[in-house]
Short mmCIF file of C-alpha atoms in Angstrom, two decimals:
data_model
loop_
_atom_site.label_atom_id
_atom_site.label_comp_id
_atom_site.label_asym_id
_atom_site.label_seq_id
_atom_site.Cartn_x
_atom_site.Cartn_y
_atom_site.Cartn_z
CA MET A 174 20.89 -26.42 38.41
CA ASN A 175 23.60 -28.44 40.01
CA GLN A 176 26.08 -27.85 42.76
CA MET A 177 28.67 -26.73 40.28
CA ASP A 178 26.62 -23.71 39.22
CA LYS A 179 26.29 -22.40 42.73
CA ASN A 180 30.05 -22.40 42.99
CA ALA A 181 30.64 -21.23 39.46
CA PRO A 182 33.24 -18.47 39.43
CA LEU A 183 32.09 -15.15 38.05
CA PHE A 184 33.98 -14.05 34.95
CA GLY A 185 33.52 -10.70 33.27
CA LEU A 186 33.16 -9.93 29.57
CA VAL A 187 33.02 -6.51 27.96
CA LEU A 188 31.47 -6.55 24.51
CA ALA A 189 33.75 -4.52 22.29
CA GLY A 190 33.07 -5.89 18.84
CA GLY A 191 30.29 -3.53 17.83
CA ALA A 192 30.22 -1.68 14.55
CA SER A 193 29.27 1.65 16.18
CA THR A 194 27.34 2.60 13.06
CA ARG A 195 25.30 5.42 14.61
CA MET A 196 28.30 6.93 16.38
CA GLN A 197 30.41 6.59 13.23
CA ARG A 198 33.49 6.03 15.33
CA ASP A 199 34.72 3.17 17.47
CA LYS A 200 32.64 3.25 20.62
CA ALA A 201 35.17 1.27 22.61
CA ALA A 202 37.68 4.09 22.16
CA LEU A 203 35.32 6.89 23.21
CA ALA A 204 36.90 8.53 26.19
CA TYR A 205 35.47 10.00 29.36
CA ALA A 206 37.92 12.05 31.39
CA GLY A 207 40.65 10.80 29.04
CA LYS A 208 39.91 7.09 29.57
CA PRO A 209 38.52 4.91 26.75
CA GLN A 210 35.19 3.54 27.90
CA LEU A 211 36.30 0.00 27.05
CA LEU A 212 39.05 0.30 29.64
CA ARG A 213 36.67 1.84 32.15
CA ALA A 214 34.21 -1.05 31.72
CA CYS A 215 37.05 -3.56 32.15
CA GLU A 216 38.14 -1.91 35.38
CA LEU A 217 34.60 -2.04 36.74
CA LEU A 218 34.50 -5.78 36.02
CA GLN A 219 37.99 -6.47 37.30
CA ALA A 220 36.91 -5.14 40.67
CA VAL A 221 34.18 -7.77 41.00
CA CYS A 222 35.09 -10.69 38.71
CA ALA A 223 37.62 -13.50 39.03
CA GLN A 224 38.78 -12.90 35.47
CA THR A 225 37.84 -10.27 32.91
CA PHE A 226 37.98 -10.43 29.11
CA ILE A 227 36.91 -8.36 26.18
CA SER A 228 34.92 -9.77 23.31
CA VAL A 229 36.28 -8.90 19.88
CA ARG A 230 35.85 -9.88 16.27
CA ALA A 231 38.76 -11.68 14.63
CA ASP A 232 39.74 -8.55 12.71
CA GLN A 233 39.96 -6.41 15.88
CA THR A 234 42.55 -8.31 17.88
CA ASP A 235 45.43 -5.96 17.05
CA ASP A 236 43.44 -2.78 17.45
CA PRO A 237 45.37 -0.42 19.80
CA VAL A 238 42.52 0.01 22.28
CA ARG A 239 41.94 -3.76 22.45
CA ALA A 240 45.35 -5.36 21.94
CA ALA A 241 46.55 -5.10 25.53
CA LEU A 242 43.42 -6.65 27.09
CA PRO A 243 42.64 -10.36 27.52
CA GLN A 244 40.44 -11.22 24.56
CA ILE A 245 37.84 -13.77 23.60
CA VAL A 246 37.47 -13.80 19.84
CA ASP A 247 34.09 -14.42 18.21
CA ARG A 248 33.78 -17.79 16.53
CA PRO A 249 33.62 -17.77 12.73
CA GLY A 250 30.15 -16.82 11.53
CA GLY A 251 29.25 -15.25 14.86
CA HIS A 252 27.29 -12.04 14.77
CA GLY A 253 26.73 -9.32 17.33
CA PRO A 254 26.64 -9.43 21.11
CA ILE A 255 25.12 -12.89 21.30
CA ALA A 256 28.15 -14.31 19.45
CA GLY A 257 30.40 -12.79 22.11
CA ILE A 258 28.38 -14.38 24.92
CA HIS A 259 28.40 -17.70 23.09
CA ALA A 260 32.17 -17.63 22.56
CA ALA A 261 32.86 -16.78 26.19
CA GLN A 262 30.66 -19.60 27.49
CA ALA A 263 32.27 -22.02 25.06
CA GLN A 264 35.76 -21.04 26.11
CA HIS A 265 35.11 -21.16 29.89
CA PRO A 266 32.04 -23.37 30.35
CA GLN A 267 32.54 -23.62 34.11
CA ALA A 268 32.10 -19.88 34.65
CA ALA A 269 29.10 -17.68 35.15
CA TRP A 270 29.52 -14.62 32.93
CA LEU A 271 28.82 -11.04 33.82
CA ILE A 272 28.28 -9.58 30.37
CA LEU A 273 28.69 -5.86 29.90
CA ALA A 274 28.24 -3.56 26.94
CA CYS A 275 31.14 -1.15 26.61
CA ASP A 276 28.93 1.88 25.99
CA LEU A 277 27.44 2.39 29.44
CA PRO A 278 29.24 5.50 30.72
CA TYR A 279 26.83 6.00 33.61
CA LEU A 280 27.30 2.47 34.93
CA ASP A 281 28.82 2.40 38.39
CA GLY A 282 30.21 -0.16 40.79
CA GLU A 283 27.12 0.03 42.95
CA THR A 284 24.90 -1.16 40.10
CA LEU A 285 27.24 -4.09 39.41
CA ALA A 286 27.54 -4.96 43.10
CA HIS A 287 23.74 -5.03 43.43
CA LEU A 288 23.42 -7.32 40.42
CA ILE A 289 26.00 -9.71 41.89
CA ALA A 290 24.45 -9.63 45.35
CA GLN A 291 21.05 -10.47 43.90
CA ARG A 292 22.38 -13.10 41.51
CA ASP A 293 20.19 -16.18 41.42
CA PRO A 294 22.28 -19.14 40.15
CA VAL A 295 19.19 -21.34 39.97
CA ARG A 296 17.79 -19.20 37.19
CA LEU A 297 19.31 -19.07 33.76
CA ALA A 298 20.36 -15.47 34.16
CA THR A 299 20.07 -12.46 36.46
CA ALA A 300 19.41 -9.14 34.76
CA TYR A 301 18.05 -5.67 35.33
CA ARG A 302 14.67 -4.62 34.12
CA SER A 303 15.10 -1.59 31.87
CA SER A 304 14.04 1.64 33.55
CA HIS A 305 12.79 2.76 30.13
CA ASP A 306 10.66 -0.13 28.87
CA GLY A 307 10.61 -2.76 31.62
CA MET A 308 12.27 -5.36 29.39
CA PRO A 309 15.41 -7.28 30.43
CA GLU A 310 18.71 -5.46 29.93
CA PRO A 311 20.81 -8.25 28.37
CA LEU A 312 24.11 -6.39 28.31
CA CYS A 313 24.55 -5.86 32.03
CA ALA A 314 23.54 -9.32 33.20
CA ILE A 315 24.89 -12.55 34.66
CA TYR A 316 24.53 -15.67 32.52
CA GLU A 317 24.77 -18.95 34.43
CA PRO A 318 26.73 -21.88 32.97
CA HIS A 319 23.71 -24.15 32.93
CA GLY A 320 22.06 -21.79 30.44
CA HIS A 321 24.62 -22.39 27.73
CA ALA A 322 22.62 -25.13 26.01
CA ALA A 323 19.57 -22.90 25.81
CA LEU A 324 21.62 -20.09 24.31
CA VAL A 325 23.13 -22.43 21.71
CA GLY A 326 19.64 -23.69 20.88
CA TYR A 327 18.39 -20.12 20.49
CA ILE A 328 21.24 -19.22 18.12
CA GLU A 329 20.83 -22.41 16.12
CA GLY A 330 17.16 -21.56 15.76
CA GLY A 331 18.20 -18.33 14.04
CA GLY A 332 18.01 -16.10 17.10
CA ARG A 333 20.30 -13.08 17.21
CA CYS A 334 18.90 -10.86 19.93
CA PRO A 335 20.13 -11.36 23.52
CA ARG A 336 17.17 -9.43 24.87
CA LYS A 337 14.67 -11.72 23.15
CA PHE A 338 16.65 -14.69 24.39
CA LEU A 339 16.28 -13.47 27.98
CA MET A 340 12.60 -12.65 27.47
CA GLY A 341 12.00 -16.27 26.59
CA ALA A 342 14.14 -17.71 29.36
CA ASP A 343 13.87 -18.29 33.12
CA VAL A 344 15.49 -15.07 34.25
CA SER A 345 15.60 -13.22 37.55
CA LEU A 346 14.76 -9.58 36.83
CA LEU A 347 15.83 -6.80 39.19
CA ALA A 348 14.87 -3.16 39.49
CA GLN A 349 17.77 -0.82 38.78
CA PRO A 350 19.09 0.89 41.89
CA LYS A 351 20.00 3.90 39.73
CA PRO A 352 17.59 4.43 36.86
CA ARG A 353 20.10 6.09 34.56
CA ALA A 354 22.97 3.68 35.16
CA LEU A 355 22.28 1.56 32.08
CA ASP A 356 21.61 4.36 29.61
CA ASN A 357 23.81 3.67 26.65
CA ILE A 358 25.42 6.05 24.26
CA ASN A 359 24.66 5.64 20.58
CA THR A 360 24.91 9.09 19.11
CA VAL A 361 27.34 11.96 19.22
CA ALA A 362 24.71 14.07 20.99
CA GLU A 363 24.34 11.45 23.73
CA TYR A 364 28.11 11.30 24.07
CA ASP A 365 28.34 15.07 24.40
CA GLU A 366 25.66 15.08 27.07
CA ALA A 367 27.43 12.38 29.07
CA THR A 368 30.75 14.16 28.76
CA ARG A 369 29.22 17.40 29.96
CA SER A 370 27.55 15.80 32.95
CA PHE A 371 30.81 14.12 33.97
CA SER A 372 32.91 17.24 33.68
CA GLU A 373 30.42 19.09 35.86
CA ALA A 374 30.47 16.31 38.39
CA ALA A 375 34.27 16.21 38.31
CA ALA A 376 34.37 19.91 39.00
CA GLY A 377 32.39 18.99 42.10
CA GLU A 378 31.93 22.44 43.48
CA ARG A 379 30.41 25.56 42.04
CA SER A 380 31.03 29.10 43.09
CA ILE A 381 27.62 30.58 43.84
CA GLN A 382 26.54 33.99 45.01
CA VAL A 383 23.46 34.02 47.21
CA ARG A 384 21.56 37.23 47.91
CA TYR A 385 19.06 37.60 50.69
CA HIS A 386 16.06 39.86 50.99
CA ALA A 387 13.62 40.80 53.70
CA ILE A 388 13.04 38.14 56.35
CA LEU A 389 15.74 35.88 54.92
CA ARG A 390 18.26 38.72 55.00
CA GLU A 391 17.51 39.31 58.66
CA GLN A 392 17.66 35.63 59.55
CA ALA A 393 20.87 35.05 57.59
CA GLY A 394 22.35 38.19 59.16
CA ARG A 395 23.68 39.33 55.78
CA SER A 396 22.44 40.51 52.43
CA GLU A 397 24.69 38.23 50.40
CA GLU A 398 27.33 35.56 50.58
CA HIS A 399 29.64 33.72 48.21
CA LEU A 400 30.10 30.03 48.63
CA ASN A 401 31.61 27.02 46.95
CA THR A 402 29.08 24.28 47.05
CA ALA A 403 28.50 20.78 45.74
CA ALA A 404 24.77 21.55 45.63
CA ALA A 405 23.63 20.84 42.09
CA THR A 406 20.23 22.53 42.36
CA PRO A 407 18.66 25.48 44.18
CA ALA A 408 16.78 22.95 46.32
CA ALA A 409 20.01 21.32 47.51
CA LEU A 410 21.58 24.73 48.03
CA PHE A 411 18.71 25.91 50.17
CA GLU A 412 18.87 22.82 52.35
CA GLU A 413 22.61 23.38 52.77
CA LEU A 414 22.08 27.02 53.79
CA ARG A 415 19.18 26.15 56.02
CA ALA A 416 21.53 24.07 58.11
CA ARG A 417 23.67 27.15 58.62
CA HIS A 418 21.09 29.93 59.02
CA PRO A 419 17.98 29.98 61.21
CA PHE A 420 15.48 30.25 58.34
CA ALA A 421 11.94 29.89 59.63
CA LEU A 422 10.39 29.52 56.17
CA GLY A 423 10.53 26.20 54.39
CA ARG A 424 11.28 25.68 50.75
CA GLU A 425 7.59 25.12 49.97
CA GLN A 426 6.91 28.72 51.03
CA LEU A 427 9.63 30.21 48.88
CA ARG A 428 10.37 30.71 45.25
CA VAL A 429 13.82 30.88 43.80
CA ALA A 430 15.46 33.01 41.14
CA VAL A 431 18.69 32.17 39.35
CA ASN A 432 20.46 35.00 37.54
CA ALA A 433 17.51 37.35 38.03
CA GLU A 434 14.87 35.06 36.60
CA PHE A 435 12.43 32.75 38.33
CA ALA A 436 13.75 29.17 38.27
CA GLU A 437 12.69 25.67 39.17
CA TRP A 438 14.01 24.22 42.41
CA SER A 439 15.42 21.35 40.37
CA ALA A 440 17.20 23.54 37.81
CA PRO A 441 20.91 22.79 37.41
CA LEU A 442 23.20 25.25 39.17
CA ARG A 443 26.26 26.40 37.28
CA ASP A 444 29.46 28.01 38.36
CA GLY A 445 29.00 31.73 38.83
CA ASP A 446 25.22 31.67 39.24
CA VAL A 447 23.50 34.25 41.42
CA VAL A 448 20.73 32.70 43.48
CA VAL A 449 18.00 34.59 45.29
CA PHE A 450 15.46 32.90 47.53
CA ILE A 451 12.16 34.74 47.44
CA PRO A 452 9.98 34.79 50.55
CA PRO A 453 6.23 35.37 50.20
CA VAL A 454 5.80 38.76 48.58
CA ALA A 455 3.73 41.68 49.88
CA GLY A 456 3.76 44.53 47.42
CA GLY A 457 1.00 47.10 47.23
CA MET B 36 0.78 51.13 24.27
CA GLN B 37 3.69 51.96 26.50
CA GLY B 38 4.46 49.85 29.55
CA LEU B 39 6.27 51.25 32.51
CA PHE B 40 7.03 49.65 35.83
CA ARG B 41 9.27 51.62 38.14
CA PHE B 42 10.43 51.89 41.71
CA CYS B 43 10.82 55.14 43.58
CA ASP B 44 12.55 55.55 46.91
CA VAL B 45 11.12 58.96 47.69
CA ASP B 46 7.54 60.26 47.75
CA PHE B 47 6.18 60.83 44.27
CA ASP B 48 3.37 62.85 42.71
CA PRO B 49 0.68 60.89 40.81
CA ALA B 50 -0.27 63.97 38.81
CA ALA B 51 2.93 63.75 36.80
CA LEU B 52 2.32 60.05 36.18
CA ARG B 53 -1.22 60.71 35.05
CA ALA B 54 0.15 63.04 32.39
CA GLU B 55 2.13 60.18 30.89
CA LEU B 56 -1.08 58.27 30.15
CA ILE B 57 -2.84 61.01 28.23
CA ASP B 58 -3.68 59.86 24.73
CA PRO B 59 -5.99 61.40 22.15
CA ALA B 60 -7.73 58.04 21.65
CA ALA B 61 -8.40 57.63 25.36
CA GLY B 62 -11.95 57.90 26.63
CA GLY B 63 -10.96 57.45 30.20
CA TYR B 64 -8.30 56.90 32.76
CA VAL B 65 -8.39 54.75 35.90
CA ALA B 66 -5.81 54.92 38.65
CA PHE B 67 -5.36 53.02 41.87
CA GLU B 68 -3.38 54.39 44.78
CA GLY B 69 -2.31 52.09 47.58
CA TRP B 70 -1.87 53.95 50.88
CA VAL B 71 -0.27 53.01 54.15
CA ARG B 72 -3.03 52.36 56.66
CA ASN B 73 -2.71 52.51 60.41
CA HIS B 74 -3.72 48.94 61.14
CA ASN B 75 -3.28 45.46 59.79
CA GLU B 76 -4.65 42.18 61.07
CA GLY B 77 -5.68 43.66 64.39
CA GLN B 78 -2.43 45.45 65.06
CA ALA B 79 -1.92 49.20 65.12
CA VAL B 80 0.71 50.07 62.52
CA THR B 81 2.96 53.10 62.96
CA ARG B 82 5.00 52.94 59.75
CA LEU B 83 6.30 50.49 57.23
CA GLU B 84 9.20 49.69 55.01
CA TYR B 85 9.29 48.26 51.49
CA GLU B 86 12.14 46.27 50.03
CA ALA B 87 12.38 44.77 46.54
CA TYR B 88 14.53 42.47 44.50
CA ALA B 89 14.57 45.24 41.95
CA GLU B 90 16.32 43.44 39.10
CA LEU B 91 13.70 40.71 38.92
CA ALA B 92 10.82 42.88 40.17
CA VAL B 93 11.07 45.29 37.28
CA LYS B 94 11.05 42.40 34.79
CA GLU B 95 8.04 40.82 36.45
CA GLY B 96 6.26 44.18 36.71
CA GLU B 97 6.84 44.84 33.01
CA ARG B 98 5.49 41.37 32.23
CA ILE B 99 2.33 42.15 34.17
CA LEU B 100 1.81 45.42 32.29
CA ALA B 101 2.36 43.60 28.99
CA GLU B 102 -0.14 40.91 29.98
CA ALA B 103 -2.69 43.57 30.87
CA SER B 104 -2.35 45.15 27.46
CA GLN B 105 -2.84 41.75 25.82
CA ARG B 106 -5.93 40.96 27.87
CA PHE B 107 -7.55 44.37 27.60
CA PRO B 108 -7.57 46.95 24.80
CA LEU B 109 -5.50 49.57 26.62
CA LEU B 110 -3.76 52.65 25.39
CA ARG B 111 -1.22 53.09 28.15
CA ALA B 112 -0.44 51.60 31.52
CA ALA B 113 2.11 52.27 34.20
CA CYS B 114 2.91 51.29 37.76
CA VAL B 115 5.17 52.92 40.31
CA HIS B 116 5.99 51.29 43.63
CA ARG B 117 7.57 53.04 46.55
CA LEU B 118 10.57 51.56 48.37
CA GLY B 119 12.03 52.41 51.75
CA GLU B 120 10.26 53.86 54.78
CA LEU B 121 6.72 55.18 54.64
CA GLU B 122 4.52 56.89 57.21
CA ILE B 123 0.79 56.35 57.71
CA GLY B 124 -1.10 57.80 54.75
CA GLY B 125 1.91 57.57 52.48
CA LEU B 126 1.52 56.59 48.85
CA ALA B 127 2.88 53.06 48.50
CA VAL B 128 1.88 52.12 44.98
CA TRP B 129 0.26 53.76 42.02
CA VAL B 130 -1.27 52.03 38.98
CA GLY B 131 -2.72 53.97 36.08
CA VAL B 132 -4.24 52.93 32.77
CA SER B 133 -5.85 54.78 29.92
CA ALA B 134 -8.18 53.16 27.43
CA ALA B 135 -10.88 54.00 24.92
CA HIS B 136 -13.58 52.81 27.30
CA ARG B 137 -14.01 52.68 31.05
CA ASP B 138 -14.76 48.96 31.37
CA GLU B 139 -11.36 47.84 30.19
CA ALA B 140 -9.64 50.63 32.09
CA PHE B 141 -11.22 49.50 35.37
CA ALA B 142 -10.57 45.82 34.64
CA ALA B 143 -6.97 46.33 33.58
CA CYS B 144 -6.17 48.50 36.58
CA ARG B 145 -7.59 45.84 38.86
CA TYR B 146 -5.66 43.12 37.07
CA ILE B 147 -2.37 44.98 37.37
CA ILE B 148 -2.59 45.77 41.08
CA ASP B 149 -3.71 42.22 41.91
CA GLU B 150 -0.87 40.63 39.98
CA VAL B 151 1.71 43.07 41.32
CA LYS B 152 0.71 42.23 44.87
CA HIS B 153 0.96 38.51 44.24
CA ARG B 154 3.92 38.13 41.91
CA VAL B 155 6.43 40.93 42.11
CA PRO B 156 9.26 40.33 44.60
CA ILE B 157 8.50 43.21 46.94
CA TRP B 158 8.37 42.78 50.71
CA LYS B 159 6.72 44.89 53.37
CA LYS B 160 7.83 45.20 56.95
CA GLU B 161 5.30 46.65 59.35
CA TYR B 162 6.20 48.40 62.60
CA TYR B 163 3.55 48.22 65.28
CA VAL B 164 2.55 50.42 68.20
CA SER B 165 3.54 47.53 70.45
CA GLY B 166 7.14 47.94 69.34
CA ASP B 167 7.07 44.70 67.37
CA SER B 168 7.66 44.48 63.68
CA GLY B 169 7.11 41.82 61.09
CA TRP B 170 7.39 40.94 57.41
CA VAL B 171 3.88 40.75 56.03
CA ASN B 172 2.91 37.27 54.73
CA CYS B 173 6.14 35.77 56.05
CA GLU B 174 5.75 35.64 59.81
CA ARG B 175 2.42 33.81 59.75
CA CYS B 176 3.55 31.35 57.10
CA ALA B 177 6.60 30.63 59.13
CA HIS B 178 4.35 29.42 61.90
CA GLY B 179 2.33 27.18 59.68
CA THR B 180 -0.78 29.30 59.23
CA THR B 181 -2.49 28.65 55.97
CA PRO B 182 -2.23 31.78 53.88
CA GLY B 183 -5.59 33.34 53.08
CA ALA B 184 -6.70 34.85 49.80
CA ASP B 185 -4.80 38.05 50.46
CA HIS B 186 -1.77 36.12 51.52
CA ARG B 187 -1.41 34.00 48.48
CA THR B 188 2.26 33.26 48.46
CA HIS B 189 3.21 31.80 45.12
CA PRO B 190 0.43 31.45 42.63
CA VAL B 191 0.81 28.88 39.92
CA ARG B 192 1.20 30.79 36.72
#
C-alpha cells in the first residue's frame, strides 16, 4: 500500500461479456421496466464512479446494447469475468475498480454506497460476503490498484475464478446491508420473478378492502373500508390501520384472513384483496 | 358421512336436526347443546349477541366436521350456530353426531364443539346487569391478561 492507492480514483466496470448460456439470450439486454440491465448497471456506477466502462469481448463491440457505452475490450486469450478485470486494470493502472456483474437487478445505490464507504484501500479488495454461502462476492467489489500483480499472478497460474482469487487474497469482507441485493439472474424463471416483483413495486399502491368484525368493528367505527395502500403484507396493513383506529388488540392477538381464507401475516397483498382481521373468537 | 355446518339467525329446533342424522347403521347419537347462561366470569349476564365472519366460518366449520369424520368412524355429523341476539336459556349452538358405537359418537361430538369454540370466527358480546357489555375473550386480552384454557385465542394448527 502506498500513498497513491489511498488517492486512487474509483472507476466503474460493468461486466457485459458473458455468454448467458443458461438464459439463452443476451443477459446485458434483458430489460426491467423497459431498460436493459446493462444500462441500469452503468447508471448505478456513473452515480458513484469517476469514470464508468463496460467490459466486452472483441466480437461484441458493435452490438447495439453495447456500442454506445465506453468499452474496455478483453485482451486476446482472455476468458470470463477475470479477463475483464485484468483488462481494466491494465488499461487504467492508477484506478481502483468497482467491478459489477450486469445481471444484478436487485442491486441498489445504497448497497454500492455502503461498499464504497467501507472501502479499505490497504487491503487488496473490498467485497461483500454472500448472504447465501458466506463467500466473497467478486462481482460487486472494489479492486485496489496494488492488487494487480497478484491478479496477474493468479491468472498466469491458470486461475480463472474471481471468487477463488478473492478467497486467497487479503480482502475486506462486508455484510450485505440488503441480503437480496446481490442475487443474480441466470434463468428465465428468475428473470420472470424479478420482473414481477418490480412491476408490483412500481405499482406502489394496492386497492384493498378491509372488513371489520366484533370489537374491531366497534373500535374502527365501521364494518368495512376501501383503501389504497403501499402496505405489502397484512402485517404492514394492520400497523397502518392501527395508527388510524384505536385498536386495543395487538397483532399477536389477532389472526388475519385474505380473500376468505386464513393467511400468514407476511403473505403478499395484491390489488383487490379483501382482508379481515380476526379478533380472539368465542363461539359456542 | 354428510358434513353440515350452518348458521341460523333465528331460534331453531334441534329435533329437526336430529332427524338428519338418522342412519340405519347408527347405534347411537350424541348431541351437545350450548345454552346462554346468566353469568360469566363473575358478572351477571342479561343477554348476548353472536356475530360471525360467515364466509370463512362456514369453511372452517366444514373443515372441523371433515376432520372429525377422519378421526372417528362417524356416520353423520352436523353443527348449527346461532347468530344475533339471544336471551338467557337460548340455544346458542348445537352439535350432533351419529355413529355405530357410542364411544366415537361422544368423542367426535366433544372434538367438534371444542374446535368450533377455538377456531371458527364467531364472536360473542355479553351484556351485563351492570349495564356494561364486552366481547368475550377480547376485552381481557386487550388489557394484557394471559388467556386461560377456555380463552385460547389462536391455537397452532
